[in-house]
Short mmCIF file of C-alpha atoms in Angstrom, two decimals:
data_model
loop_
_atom_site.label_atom_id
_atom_site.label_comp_id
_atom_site.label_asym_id
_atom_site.label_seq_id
_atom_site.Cartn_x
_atom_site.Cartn_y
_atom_site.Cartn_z
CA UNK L 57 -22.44 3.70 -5.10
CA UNK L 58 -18.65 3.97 -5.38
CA UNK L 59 -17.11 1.00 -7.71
CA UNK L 60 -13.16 0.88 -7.95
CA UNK L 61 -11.70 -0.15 -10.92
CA UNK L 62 -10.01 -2.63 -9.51
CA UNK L 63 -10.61 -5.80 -6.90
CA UNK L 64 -8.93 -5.08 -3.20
CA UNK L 65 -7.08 -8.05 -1.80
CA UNK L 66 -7.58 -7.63 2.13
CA UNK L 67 -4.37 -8.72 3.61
CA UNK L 68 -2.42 -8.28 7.14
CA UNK L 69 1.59 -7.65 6.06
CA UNK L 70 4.16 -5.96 7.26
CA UNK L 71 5.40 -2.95 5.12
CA UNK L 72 7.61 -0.15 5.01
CA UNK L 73 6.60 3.38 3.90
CA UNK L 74 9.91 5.25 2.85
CA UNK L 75 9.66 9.30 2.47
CA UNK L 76 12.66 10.71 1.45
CA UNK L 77 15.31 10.12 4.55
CA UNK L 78 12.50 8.72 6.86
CA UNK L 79 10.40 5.18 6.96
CA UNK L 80 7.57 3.91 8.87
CA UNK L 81 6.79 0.79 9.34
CA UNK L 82 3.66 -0.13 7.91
CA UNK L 83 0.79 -2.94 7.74
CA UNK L 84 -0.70 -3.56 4.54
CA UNK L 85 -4.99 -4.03 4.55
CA UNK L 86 -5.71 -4.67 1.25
CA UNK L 87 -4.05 -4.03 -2.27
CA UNK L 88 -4.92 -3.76 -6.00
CA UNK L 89 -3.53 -2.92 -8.90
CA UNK L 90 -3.92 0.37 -8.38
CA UNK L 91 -3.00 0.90 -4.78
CA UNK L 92 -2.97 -0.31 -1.40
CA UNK L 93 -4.89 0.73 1.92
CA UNK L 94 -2.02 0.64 5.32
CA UNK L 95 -2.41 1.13 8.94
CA UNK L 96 0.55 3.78 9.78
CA UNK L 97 1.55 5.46 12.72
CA UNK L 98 1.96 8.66 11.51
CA UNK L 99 -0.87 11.56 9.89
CA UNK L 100 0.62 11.93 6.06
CA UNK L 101 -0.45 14.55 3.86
CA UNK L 102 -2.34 13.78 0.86
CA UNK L 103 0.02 14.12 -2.18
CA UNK L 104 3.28 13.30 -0.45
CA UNK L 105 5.22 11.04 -2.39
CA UNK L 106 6.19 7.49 -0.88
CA UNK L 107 7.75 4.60 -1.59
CA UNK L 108 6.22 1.52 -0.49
CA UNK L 109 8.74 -1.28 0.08
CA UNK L 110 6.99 -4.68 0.38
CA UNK L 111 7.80 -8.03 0.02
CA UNK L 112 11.39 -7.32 -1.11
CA UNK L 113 9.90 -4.75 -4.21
CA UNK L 114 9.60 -1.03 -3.82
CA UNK L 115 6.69 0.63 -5.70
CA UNK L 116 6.41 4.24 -6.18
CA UNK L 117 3.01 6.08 -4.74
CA UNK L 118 1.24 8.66 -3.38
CA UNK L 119 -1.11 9.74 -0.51
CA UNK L 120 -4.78 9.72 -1.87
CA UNK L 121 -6.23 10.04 1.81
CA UNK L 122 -5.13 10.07 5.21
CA UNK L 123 -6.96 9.58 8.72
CA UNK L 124 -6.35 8.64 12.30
CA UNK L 125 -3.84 5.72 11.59
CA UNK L 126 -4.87 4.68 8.05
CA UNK L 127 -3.94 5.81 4.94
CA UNK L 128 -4.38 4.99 0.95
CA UNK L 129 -2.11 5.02 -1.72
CA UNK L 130 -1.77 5.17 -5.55
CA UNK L 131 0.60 3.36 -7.08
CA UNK L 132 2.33 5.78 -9.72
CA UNK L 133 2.51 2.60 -11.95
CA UNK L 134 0.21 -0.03 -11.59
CA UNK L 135 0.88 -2.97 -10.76
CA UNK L 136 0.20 -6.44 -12.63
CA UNK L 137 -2.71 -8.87 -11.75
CA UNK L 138 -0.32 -11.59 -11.51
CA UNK L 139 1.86 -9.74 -9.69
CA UNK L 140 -0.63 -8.93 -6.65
CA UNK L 141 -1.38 -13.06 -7.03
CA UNK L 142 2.31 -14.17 -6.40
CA UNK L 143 2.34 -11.02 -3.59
CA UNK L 144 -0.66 -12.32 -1.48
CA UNK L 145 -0.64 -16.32 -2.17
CA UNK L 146 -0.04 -17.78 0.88
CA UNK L 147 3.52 -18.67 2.16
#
């Protein structure tokens, strides 16, 4: 069985994946401390390096997997518990 060391938070935001001159616009699935799992539009190539720019913050990341319009990410430094609380409270 596959356990991550950290709990996903499933969520449904908007997002925007930045790589280098270009950005996507992305929607968040779930996130953790760790990372996040989007739906994008566009095939990315494990190991490219993105910046994920969400609710006003941009976190540094980078492809861990990619499929047909989904893709994970690893946050180069993880983020804090109580940040990924104040992220997905409700509005």
């Amino acid at each position: 069985m596959n356990v991550r060391p950290q709990a996903r938070r499933k969520i449904f935001q908007l997002g925007e994946l930045c790589l280098g001159d270009r950005s996507l616009r992305v929607h968040l699935l779930d996130v953790s401390e760790g990372g996040a799992r989007l739906h994008c539009p566009t095939v990315l190539s494990v190991g490219t390096a993105v910046t994920l720019r969400w609710q006003q913050e941009n976190w540094r990341a980078v492809v861990v997997w990619a499929g047909s319009n989904k893709c994970g990410v690893r946050f180069i430094a993880p983020l804090a518990h109580s940040s990924i609380e104040a992220l997905t409270a409700p509005l």
